[in-house]
mmCIF file of C-alpha atoms in Angstrom:
data_model
loop_
_atom_site.group_PDB
_atom_site.id
_atom_site.type_symbol
_atom_site.label_atom_id
_atom_site.label_comp_id
_atom_site.label_asym_id
_atom_site.label_seq_id
_atom_site.Cartn_x
_atom_site.Cartn_y
_atom_site.Cartn_z
ATOM 1 C CA MET J 1 -1.248 14.467 12.088
ATOM 2 C CA GLU J 2 -4.326 12.573 13.155
ATOM 3 C CA ARG J 3 -3.986 10.157 16.036
ATOM 4 C CA ARG J 4 -6.375 7.223 16.169
ATOM 5 C CA LEU J 5 -7.503 6.133 19.596
ATOM 6 C CA ARG J 6 -9.449 3.087 18.474
ATOM 7 C CA LYS J 7 -9.082 0.643 15.611
ATOM 8 C CA LYS J 8 -11.716 0.999 12.924
ATOM 9 C CA ALA J 9 -13.735 -2.156 12.426
ATOM 10 C CA GLY J 10 -13.183 -3.849 9.082
ATOM 11 C CA LYS J 11 -10.025 -1.936 8.151
ATOM 12 C CA PRO J 12 -6.653 -3.681 8.453
ATOM 13 C CA GLU J 13 -4.060 -1.998 10.649
ATOM 14 C CA LEU J 14 -1.215 -0.709 8.448
ATOM 15 C CA PRO J 15 2.381 -0.343 9.637
ATOM 16 C CA ALA J 16 3.499 3.119 10.733
ATOM 17 C CA SER J 17 6.315 3.046 8.163
ATOM 18 C CA GLY J 18 6.902 1.413 4.808
ATOM 19 C CA ARG J 19 10.491 0.541 5.720
ATOM 20 C CA GLY J 20 10.999 -3.184 5.777
ATOM 21 C CA TYR J 21 8.016 -3.860 3.497
ATOM 22 C CA VAL J 22 7.646 -4.367 -0.238
ATOM 23 C CA HIS J 23 4.486 -3.493 -2.165
ATOM 24 C CA VAL J 24 3.170 -6.564 -3.985
ATOM 25 C CA CYS J 25 0.054 -7.254 -6.021
ATOM 26 C CA PRO J 26 -2.594 -8.897 -3.813
ATOM 27 C CA GLY J 27 -3.771 -10.875 -6.858
ATOM 28 C CA CYS J 28 -0.587 -12.385 -8.307
ATOM 29 C CA GLY J 29 2.118 -11.562 -5.725
ATOM 30 C CA GLU J 30 4.404 -9.771 -8.225
ATOM 31 C CA ALA J 31 6.339 -6.672 -7.121
ATOM 32 C CA LEU J 32 4.642 -3.373 -8.030
ATOM 33 C CA SER J 33 6.176 -0.327 -9.712
ATOM 34 C CA LEU J 34 5.711 3.150 -8.236
ATOM 35 C CA HIS J 35 4.289 5.932 -10.454
ATOM 36 C CA ASP J 36 3.463 9.629 -9.979
ATOM 37 C CA LEU J 37 -0.142 10.635 -10.653
ATOM 38 C CA ARG J 38 -1.386 13.884 -12.176
ATOM 39 C CA ASP J 39 -2.953 14.994 -8.897
ATOM 40 C CA GLY J 40 0.419 14.819 -7.101
ATOM 41 C CA ASP J 41 -0.209 11.504 -5.358
ATOM 42 C CA GLN J 42 1.685 8.276 -6.027
ATOM 43 C CA ALA J 43 0.348 4.857 -6.981
ATOM 44 C CA TYR J 44 1.624 1.304 -7.304
ATOM 45 C CA TRP J 45 0.839 -0.581 -10.525
ATOM 46 C CA CYS J 46 0.994 -4.277 -11.469
ATOM 47 C CA ALA J 47 1.900 -4.689 -15.150
ATOM 48 C CA HIS J 48 0.994 -8.378 -15.037
ATOM 49 C CA CYS J 49 -2.594 -7.929 -13.747
ATOM 50 C CA GLY J 50 -3.189 -4.441 -15.131
ATOM 51 C CA ARG J 51 -4.394 -2.982 -11.845
ATOM 52 C CA GLY J 52 -3.014 -0.930 -9.003
ATOM 53 C CA HIS J 53 -3.709 1.158 -5.911
ATOM 54 C CA ARG J 54 -2.793 4.523 -4.459
ATOM 55 C CA ALA J 55 0.232 4.499 -2.188
ATOM 56 C CA SER J 56 -1.814 6.130 0.573
ATOM 57 C CA SER J 57 -4.470 3.372 0.652
ATOM 58 C CA PRO J 58 -3.040 -0.102 0.034
ATOM 59 C CA PRO J 59 -5.501 -3.015 -0.036
ATOM 60 C CA PRO J 60 -5.121 -5.984 2.331
ATOM 61 C CA GLY J 61 -2.227 -8.178 1.257
ATOM 62 C CA ALA J 62 -0.375 -5.410 -0.595
ATOM 63 C CA LEU J 63 2.459 -5.097 1.959
ATOM 64 C CA ARG J 64 4.815 -8.010 2.441
ATOM 65 C CA PRO J 65 7.710 -7.927 4.950
ATOM 66 C CA LEU J 66 11.156 -8.046 3.357
ATOM 67 C CA PRO J 67 13.106 -11.255 4.039
ATOM 68 C CA SER J 68 15.537 -10.739 6.882
#
């Protein structure tokens, strides 16, 4: 596992774990569905907007904390 010593400029800092977060569409705010890809990776897809992102590289605004 790679350990980062410094924050990369321009990239948002992601949480260490996905627990406590829900993947939402940065465009419309709807919850995303998880799908398996042919290359073995996973991706989240928004049926409303017709776009998605790989689970390993979420865009800014794609993770929203769950209500406590």
